[in-house]
Amino acid sequence: MEIKRNILLNPGPATTSDTVKFAQVVTDICPREKEFGDIMEFVSKELTSFVGSNDEYTTVLFGGSGTAAVEAIISSVVGDNTILIINNGAYGKRIVEMAEIYNLNYREYNSSPTEEINLSVLEDLIKAHNSSNEKTHISHLAVIHHETTTGILNDIKSIGEICNKYDIEMIVDAMSSFAGIPINMHKMNITYLASSSNKCIQGMAGISFVIANKESLEKTNSIKPRNLYLNIYKQYLYFKDNYQMRFTPPVQVLYALKQAIIEAKKETIEKRYERYEACCKILWNGLDKLNLKRLVSEKASSMLLTSIIEPKIEGYSFDSLHDYLYNKGFTIYPGKINSEDTFRIANIGQIYPENMVKFVEILEEYFIAIVKYQK
Ligand SMILES: Cc1ncc(COP(=O)(O)O)c(C=O)c1O
């Protein structure tokens, strides 16, 4: 069967291969069967292997969108201590919202959504807090790796070094970087990492997962659960013994994820990142030609997503651009920051440089058409 190929340049769910799509067409199976447990064991262990060893880390799977994994970590591991949350975009802000809802002790570190985090100011804040008479010490720090709001890539390696120095467990939301940018949890001092099945791993939406340092996770055993579904320790214990989730998993999505993992291993994450980078460079050259400006500097950019400042050209509107591109098989995405009118193009998923070349051609076509129309 032929499936029409749409190129999704929204920041996930990303474009998938046909083999991943077809992997979902399987015989009905009860997820409590051992055969299905084998699939989940494979998925869990292989996801861990992309970023660390299975001796040191474990992957805990949940049915849900990416936010579920982030919320699972935030609600399960902090206890009565204090979490410092770096907020330099909508997803950092979302963690702050979670901390509010769960009534955690938290401190917020606000940083510009378009510029690199000032690490010395961050370190001073931690030092001051932990040496003061505050009731609790900062025990956890949460940061977004790739802030999909703008495309900024936060320097988690350096932040991890600060965390190591002050004995802080680092939580990384790697939703839109996991399997797209090489990550080494041990070397980067990451204790908990969150991601989902539908971004750079190139599977279908529906699985959210937490990769946790086993030793730290075991210690959360003594923290009273703040919810039922999202408690990581409980989900981990159940999975460890049965290779099953406590509640109904999205069965077919797991088959697709297994296939996506096989394809990611074959390509390797390093090569995948190179492919994404090559796509990004083609995009940036095209934007330069059209005199369209980027929001984030090259140095601070992930090269997985680009925020573009909307041009002040008569006849231009995001909706007209979106519809023009959509009719030709490309999906783009609106911006997400308030300070500037932007739209976003993500170059993740099963896309290739030739797709970006075509995209840039069509983008140019659109601008030529509106300029002509105005004359
Ligand atoms: C960095 C980051 N965190 C969290 C999320 C939330 O994921 P979801 O929409 O799957 O819940 C996203 C979604 O794009 C994201 O990019």
Short mmCIF file of C-alpha atoms and ligand atoms in Angstrom, two decimals:
data_model
loop_
_atom_site.label_atom_id
_atom_site.label_comp_id
_atom_site.label_asym_id
_atom_site.label_seq_id
_atom_site.Cartn_x
_atom_site.Cartn_y
_atom_site.Cartn_z
CA MET A 1 0.00 0.00 0.00
CA GLU A 2 1.25 3.48 -0.91
CA ILE A 3 1.10 6.07 1.87
CA LYS A 4 1.22 9.72 0.86
CA ARG A 5 4.44 11.19 2.20
CA ASN A 6 3.91 14.43 4.10
CA ILE A 7 6.97 16.23 5.39
CA LEU A 8 6.30 17.43 8.92
CA LEU A 9 8.44 20.43 9.78
CA ASN A 10 6.50 21.01 13.00
CA PRO A 11 8.52 20.04 16.09
CA GLY A 12 6.97 16.60 16.45
CA PRO A 13 5.19 14.35 16.02
CA ALA A 14 7.85 14.01 13.36
CA THR A 15 7.81 12.40 9.94
CA THR A 16 8.13 8.62 10.22
CA SER A 17 9.33 5.94 7.84
CA ASP A 18 6.78 3.65 6.21
CA THR A 19 8.36 0.69 8.00
CA VAL A 20 7.58 2.38 11.35
CA LYS A 21 4.01 3.08 10.22
CA PHE A 22 3.47 -0.50 9.06
CA ALA A 23 5.01 -1.99 12.22
CA GLN A 24 1.74 -1.10 13.94
CA VAL A 25 -0.26 -3.50 11.80
CA VAL A 26 0.03 -6.62 13.93
CA THR A 27 -2.10 -9.44 15.22
CA ASP A 28 -4.18 -8.44 18.24
CA ILE A 29 -2.38 -9.32 21.44
CA CYS A 30 -3.15 -8.95 25.12
CA PRO A 31 -0.40 -6.75 26.58
CA ARG A 32 -0.15 -9.07 29.58
CA GLU A 33 1.27 -11.86 27.37
CA LYS A 34 4.96 -12.68 27.72
CA GLU A 35 5.44 -12.10 23.99
CA PHE A 36 4.43 -8.48 24.49
CA GLY A 37 6.57 -8.22 27.61
CA ASP A 38 9.54 -9.11 25.41
CA ILE A 39 8.74 -6.12 23.17
CA MET A 40 8.57 -3.80 26.17
CA GLU A 41 11.79 -5.18 27.64
CA PHE A 42 13.51 -4.58 24.29
CA VAL A 43 12.13 -1.04 24.05
CA SER A 44 13.08 -0.16 27.61
CA LYS A 45 16.62 -1.53 27.44
CA GLU A 46 17.39 -0.15 24.00
CA LEU A 47 16.14 3.34 24.88
CA THR A 48 18.51 3.29 27.85
CA SER A 49 21.39 2.14 25.65
CA PHE A 50 21.19 5.30 23.53
CA VAL A 51 22.27 7.40 26.52
CA GLY A 52 23.82 5.11 29.13
CA SER A 53 24.43 1.60 30.41
CA ASN A 54 21.62 -0.66 31.57
CA ASP A 55 23.59 -1.37 34.74
CA GLU A 56 23.45 2.24 35.81
CA TYR A 57 20.20 3.47 34.23
CA THR A 58 16.72 2.18 33.54
CA THR A 59 13.91 3.34 31.28
CA VAL A 60 10.44 3.57 32.78
CA LEU A 61 7.65 3.65 30.19
CA PHE A 62 4.28 5.38 30.51
CA GLY A 63 1.37 5.66 28.13
CA GLY A 64 0.97 9.38 27.52
CA SER A 65 2.39 12.38 25.71
CA GLY A 66 5.82 13.77 26.59
CA THR A 67 4.46 15.98 29.34
CA ALA A 68 3.57 12.82 31.29
CA ALA A 69 7.24 11.83 31.62
CA VAL A 70 8.25 15.31 32.77
CA GLU A 71 5.38 15.41 35.26
CA ALA A 72 6.28 11.90 36.44
CA ILE A 73 9.78 13.07 37.35
CA ILE A 74 8.75 16.36 38.92
CA SER A 75 6.04 14.75 41.04
CA SER A 76 8.03 11.65 42.04
CA VAL A 77 11.58 12.56 42.95
CA VAL A 78 11.83 15.90 44.77
CA GLY A 79 10.20 15.00 48.09
CA ASP A 80 10.41 17.81 50.66
CA ASN A 81 13.61 19.26 49.23
CA THR A 82 13.93 22.18 46.83
CA ILE A 83 14.06 22.06 43.07
CA LEU A 84 15.64 24.83 41.02
CA ILE A 85 13.92 25.20 37.66
CA ILE A 86 15.60 26.92 34.75
CA ASN A 87 12.95 28.73 32.75
CA ASN A 88 14.01 29.98 29.34
CA GLY A 89 10.97 29.01 27.34
CA ALA A 90 7.49 27.52 27.39
CA TYR A 91 8.66 24.09 28.50
CA GLY A 92 10.71 25.41 31.41
CA LYS A 93 7.64 27.42 32.36
CA ARG A 94 5.56 24.24 32.21
CA ILE A 95 7.82 22.63 34.83
CA VAL A 96 7.30 25.68 37.05
CA GLU A 97 3.54 25.14 36.66
CA MET A 98 3.96 21.51 37.70
CA ALA A 99 5.95 22.51 40.78
CA GLU A 100 3.13 24.93 41.69
CA ILE A 101 0.44 22.30 41.23
CA TYR A 102 2.30 19.72 43.32
CA ASN A 103 3.10 22.33 45.91
CA LEU A 104 6.84 21.67 45.77
CA ASN A 105 9.52 23.84 47.28
CA TYR A 106 10.95 25.42 44.19
CA ARG A 107 13.08 28.28 42.95
CA GLU A 108 12.80 29.60 39.44
CA TYR A 109 15.80 30.80 37.46
CA ASN A 110 14.61 32.94 34.57
CA SER A 111 16.85 33.26 31.58
CA SER A 112 16.41 34.89 28.16
CA PRO A 113 14.63 32.61 25.66
CA THR A 114 17.06 33.60 22.93
CA GLU A 115 20.43 33.81 24.66
CA GLU A 116 22.67 31.33 26.40
CA ILE A 117 22.16 30.76 30.13
CA ASN A 118 24.56 32.74 32.29
CA LEU A 119 26.24 29.90 34.17
CA SER A 120 28.10 31.97 36.71
CA VAL A 121 24.88 33.71 37.82
CA LEU A 122 23.26 30.28 38.03
CA GLU A 123 26.09 28.93 40.16
CA ASP A 124 26.03 31.98 42.45
CA LEU A 125 22.32 31.46 43.05
CA ILE A 126 22.85 27.80 43.98
CA LYS A 127 25.79 28.65 46.23
CA ALA A 128 23.87 31.43 48.00
CA HIS A 129 20.78 29.29 48.50
CA ASN A 130 22.60 26.23 49.78
CA SER A 131 24.81 28.17 52.19
CA SER A 132 21.98 30.29 53.60
CA ASN A 133 19.53 29.46 56.34
CA GLU A 134 16.89 28.34 53.85
CA LYS A 135 14.78 25.51 55.24
CA THR A 136 15.80 23.14 52.49
CA HIS A 137 18.77 22.80 50.17
CA ILE A 138 18.48 22.71 46.42
CA SER A 139 18.58 18.98 45.81
CA HIS A 140 17.35 18.94 42.21
CA LEU A 141 17.71 21.13 39.16
CA ALA A 142 15.43 20.89 36.13
CA VAL A 143 16.43 22.14 32.71
CA ILE A 144 15.22 21.72 29.16
CA HIS A 145 17.92 20.43 26.81
CA HIS A 146 16.49 21.66 23.54
CA GLU A 147 13.95 24.43 24.23
CA THR A 148 11.57 23.72 21.39
CA THR A 149 9.95 27.11 21.99
CA THR A 150 12.78 28.83 20.15
CA GLY A 151 15.34 26.19 19.11
CA ILE A 152 17.89 27.20 21.74
CA LEU A 153 20.13 24.38 22.97
CA ASN A 154 20.93 24.64 26.67
CA ASP A 155 24.44 23.67 27.75
CA ILE A 156 23.49 20.70 29.92
CA LYS A 157 27.06 19.48 30.10
CA SER A 158 28.23 22.61 31.95
CA ILE A 159 25.06 22.74 34.04
CA GLY A 160 25.70 19.09 34.95
CA GLU A 161 29.19 20.03 36.16
CA ILE A 162 27.69 22.67 38.46
CA CYS A 163 25.15 20.12 39.73
CA ASN A 164 27.93 17.65 40.41
CA LYS A 165 29.87 20.25 42.40
CA TYR A 166 26.88 21.05 44.64
CA ASP A 167 25.57 17.49 44.92
CA ILE A 168 22.40 18.23 42.97
CA GLU A 169 20.50 15.71 40.88
CA MET A 170 19.91 17.07 37.40
CA ILE A 171 16.61 16.49 35.61
CA VAL A 172 16.70 17.02 31.86
CA ASP A 173 13.69 17.39 29.61
CA ALA A 174 15.23 16.01 26.43
CA MET A 175 11.90 15.73 24.64
CA SER A 176 13.08 17.10 21.33
CA SER A 177 16.77 16.16 21.53
CA PHE A 178 16.84 12.52 22.69
CA ALA A 179 18.00 10.32 19.77
CA GLY A 180 18.63 13.45 17.71
CA ILE A 181 21.62 14.86 19.57
CA PRO A 182 24.13 12.51 21.22
CA ILE A 183 23.67 12.46 25.01
CA ASN A 184 25.73 10.59 27.61
CA MET A 185 23.87 10.63 30.92
CA HIS A 186 26.84 9.50 32.98
CA LYS A 187 29.32 11.99 31.51
CA MET A 188 26.76 14.80 31.61
CA ASN A 189 25.75 14.00 35.18
CA ILE A 190 22.07 13.55 34.32
CA THR A 191 20.04 11.70 36.94
CA TYR A 192 16.65 11.77 35.21
CA LEU A 193 15.83 12.35 31.56
CA ALA A 194 12.41 12.65 29.92
CA SER A 195 11.45 12.07 26.30
CA SER A 196 8.73 10.63 24.11
CA SER A 197 8.21 8.26 21.20
CA ASN A 198 7.31 10.77 18.53
CA LYS A 199 10.21 13.18 18.13
CA CYS A 200 13.83 12.38 17.19
CA ILE A 201 13.41 8.67 17.89
CA GLN A 202 10.96 8.85 14.97
CA GLY A 203 8.18 6.64 16.31
CA MET A 204 4.47 7.27 16.81
CA ALA A 205 2.96 9.45 19.54
CA GLY A 206 1.72 7.76 22.73
CA ILE A 207 4.71 6.63 24.79
CA SER A 208 6.39 8.87 27.28
CA PHE A 209 9.48 7.65 29.08
CA VAL A 210 11.82 8.50 31.93
CA ILE A 211 15.41 7.31 31.92
CA ALA A 212 16.58 7.24 35.50
CA ASN A 213 19.74 6.56 37.42
CA LYS A 214 18.78 3.34 39.20
CA GLU A 215 20.46 4.17 42.49
CA SER A 216 18.70 7.54 42.75
CA LEU A 217 15.38 6.06 41.66
CA GLU A 218 15.58 3.31 44.30
CA LYS A 219 15.99 6.02 46.94
CA THR A 220 12.69 7.67 45.95
CA ASN A 221 11.03 4.61 47.48
CA SER A 222 10.72 6.55 50.74
CA ILE A 223 8.90 9.55 49.18
CA LYS A 224 5.13 9.48 49.57
CA PRO A 225 3.58 9.34 46.04
CA ARG A 226 1.87 12.56 44.98
CA ASN A 227 -0.22 10.80 42.34
CA LEU A 228 -1.16 7.29 41.25
CA TYR A 229 -0.51 6.99 37.52
CA LEU A 230 2.74 8.92 37.20
CA ASN A 231 4.74 7.62 40.14
CA ILE A 232 8.06 6.51 38.65
CA TYR A 233 9.13 4.22 41.45
CA LYS A 234 5.85 2.25 41.41
CA GLN A 235 5.92 1.98 37.61
CA TYR A 236 9.57 0.85 37.77
CA LEU A 237 8.94 -1.83 40.42
CA TYR A 238 6.06 -3.31 38.51
CA PHE A 239 7.97 -3.30 35.23
CA LYS A 240 11.09 -4.78 36.81
CA ASP A 241 9.19 -7.82 37.99
CA ASN A 242 6.81 -8.33 35.06
CA TYR A 243 8.02 -6.38 32.03
CA GLN A 244 4.54 -4.91 31.99
CA MET A 245 3.13 -1.48 32.61
CA ARG A 246 0.78 -1.13 35.53
CA PHE A 247 -1.97 0.22 33.28
CA THR A 248 -2.96 -0.42 29.64
CA PRO A 249 -0.11 0.48 27.28
CA PRO A 250 -0.66 1.79 23.73
CA VAL A 251 0.09 -1.62 22.23
CA GLN A 252 0.56 -0.75 18.57
CA VAL A 253 2.62 2.36 19.37
CA LEU A 254 5.09 0.07 21.14
CA TYR A 255 5.48 -2.08 18.03
CA ALA A 256 6.19 1.10 16.06
CA LEU A 257 8.66 2.25 18.70
CA LYS A 258 10.50 -1.05 18.52
CA GLN A 259 10.89 -0.57 14.76
CA ALA A 260 11.93 3.08 15.23
CA ILE A 261 14.62 1.96 17.69
CA ILE A 262 15.94 -0.63 15.22
CA GLU A 263 16.16 2.10 12.57
CA ALA A 264 17.83 4.59 14.92
CA LYS A 265 20.43 2.00 15.94
CA LYS A 266 21.14 1.24 12.30
CA GLU A 267 21.58 4.91 11.45
CA THR A 268 23.33 5.77 14.78
CA ILE A 269 22.53 8.94 16.70
CA GLU A 270 25.75 10.63 15.55
CA LYS A 271 24.81 10.12 11.89
CA ARG A 272 21.24 11.14 12.56
CA TYR A 273 22.47 14.38 14.04
CA GLU A 274 24.62 14.91 10.94
CA ARG A 275 21.57 14.36 8.72
CA TYR A 276 19.55 16.85 10.76
CA GLU A 277 22.39 19.37 10.64
CA ALA A 278 22.69 18.99 6.86
CA CYS A 279 18.95 19.71 6.56
CA CYS A 280 19.31 22.73 8.83
CA LYS A 281 22.15 24.20 6.79
CA ILE A 282 20.09 23.97 3.61
CA LEU A 283 17.25 25.73 5.39
CA TRP A 284 19.48 28.50 6.75
CA ASN A 285 21.02 29.13 3.31
CA GLY A 286 17.53 29.41 1.88
CA LEU A 287 16.44 31.81 4.64
CA ASP A 288 19.53 33.99 4.05
CA LYS A 289 18.70 34.18 0.36
CA LEU A 290 15.19 35.36 1.20
CA ASN A 291 16.51 37.74 3.83
CA LEU A 292 14.49 36.01 6.55
CA LYS A 293 16.03 36.49 9.99
CA ARG A 294 16.53 33.83 12.65
CA LEU A 295 15.68 34.47 16.29
CA VAL A 296 18.50 32.48 17.88
CA SER A 297 22.20 32.84 17.07
CA GLU A 298 23.99 30.01 15.33
CA LYS A 299 26.09 29.35 18.43
CA ALA A 300 23.07 28.92 20.72
CA SER A 301 20.98 26.99 18.20
CA SER A 302 20.21 23.26 18.34
CA MET A 303 20.14 23.11 14.53
CA LEU A 304 17.07 20.92 14.99
CA LEU A 305 14.58 23.76 14.99
CA THR A 306 14.71 27.32 13.68
CA SER A 307 12.51 30.21 14.81
CA ILE A 308 12.12 32.69 12.00
CA ILE A 309 11.12 36.29 12.53
CA GLU A 310 8.01 36.98 10.50
CA PRO A 311 8.74 39.35 7.62
CA LYS A 312 6.92 42.65 7.36
CA ILE A 313 5.91 42.13 3.76
CA GLU A 314 2.48 43.13 2.52
CA GLY A 315 0.46 40.07 1.70
CA TYR A 316 2.42 37.81 4.07
CA SER A 317 0.59 36.04 6.85
CA PHE A 318 1.53 32.87 8.69
CA ASP A 319 -1.75 31.27 7.66
CA SER A 320 -1.26 31.95 3.97
CA LEU A 321 2.31 30.64 4.13
CA HIS A 322 1.19 27.58 6.08
CA ASP A 323 -1.59 26.80 3.60
CA TYR A 324 0.64 27.30 0.58
CA LEU A 325 3.22 24.89 1.96
CA TYR A 326 0.65 22.46 3.32
CA ASN A 327 -0.92 22.05 -0.09
CA LYS A 328 2.49 21.04 -1.37
CA GLY A 329 3.07 18.46 1.35
CA PHE A 330 5.04 20.48 3.96
CA THR A 331 3.72 21.36 7.42
CA ILE A 332 5.19 24.31 9.32
CA TYR A 333 4.39 25.57 12.80
CA PRO A 334 3.56 28.91 14.44
CA GLY A 335 5.93 30.60 16.91
CA LYS A 336 5.63 30.28 20.66
CA ILE A 337 7.19 33.37 22.23
CA ASN A 338 5.41 36.60 23.00
CA SER A 339 8.23 39.09 22.49
CA GLU A 340 8.56 38.55 18.74
CA ASP A 341 6.32 37.33 15.90
CA THR A 342 7.90 34.14 14.67
CA PHE A 343 7.16 30.87 12.97
CA ARG A 344 9.06 27.63 13.41
CA ILE A 345 10.60 25.01 11.19
CA ALA A 346 11.91 21.81 12.72
CA ASN A 347 14.17 19.54 10.72
CA ILE A 348 13.73 16.35 12.72
CA GLY A 349 12.19 13.04 11.69
CA GLN A 350 12.60 10.89 8.61
CA ILE A 351 13.53 13.76 6.32
CA TYR A 352 16.51 14.18 4.04
CA PRO A 353 18.52 17.05 2.54
CA GLU A 354 16.65 16.71 -0.78
CA ASN A 355 13.37 17.35 1.09
CA MET A 356 14.80 20.58 2.50
CA VAL A 357 16.04 21.65 -0.93
CA LYS A 358 12.49 21.22 -2.24
CA PHE A 359 11.06 23.02 0.80
CA VAL A 360 13.32 26.02 0.30
CA GLU A 361 12.31 26.18 -3.38
CA ILE A 362 8.63 26.26 -2.45
CA LEU A 363 9.25 28.85 0.26
CA GLU A 364 10.92 31.06 -2.33
CA GLU A 365 8.05 30.45 -4.73
CA TYR A 366 5.58 31.69 -2.09
CA PHE A 367 7.47 34.94 -1.49
CA ILE A 368 7.87 35.59 -5.22
CA ALA A 369 4.13 35.01 -5.64
CA ILE A 370 3.06 37.44 -2.91
CA VAL A 371 5.48 40.15 -4.03
CA LYS A 372 4.17 39.79 -7.62
CA TYR A 373 0.59 39.92 -6.40
CA GLN A 374 1.22 43.21 -4.60
CA LYS A 375 2.60 44.88 -7.75
C1 LIG B 1 11.03 20.35 25.31
C2 LIG B 1 9.64 19.82 25.37
N1 LIG B 1 9.14 19.42 26.55
C3 LIG B 1 7.90 18.94 26.66
C4 LIG B 1 7.08 18.84 25.56
C5 LIG B 1 5.69 18.32 25.73
O1 LIG B 1 5.46 17.17 25.00
P1 LIG B 1 3.98 16.69 24.66
O2 LIG B 1 3.35 17.76 23.83
O3 LIG B 1 4.21 15.42 23.90
O4 LIG B 1 3.28 16.47 25.94
C6 LIG B 1 7.53 19.26 24.32
C7 LIG B 1 6.66 19.20 23.13
O5 LIG B 1 6.97 19.66 22.07
C8 LIG B 1 8.86 19.76 24.22
O6 LIG B 1 9.33 20.16 23.05
#
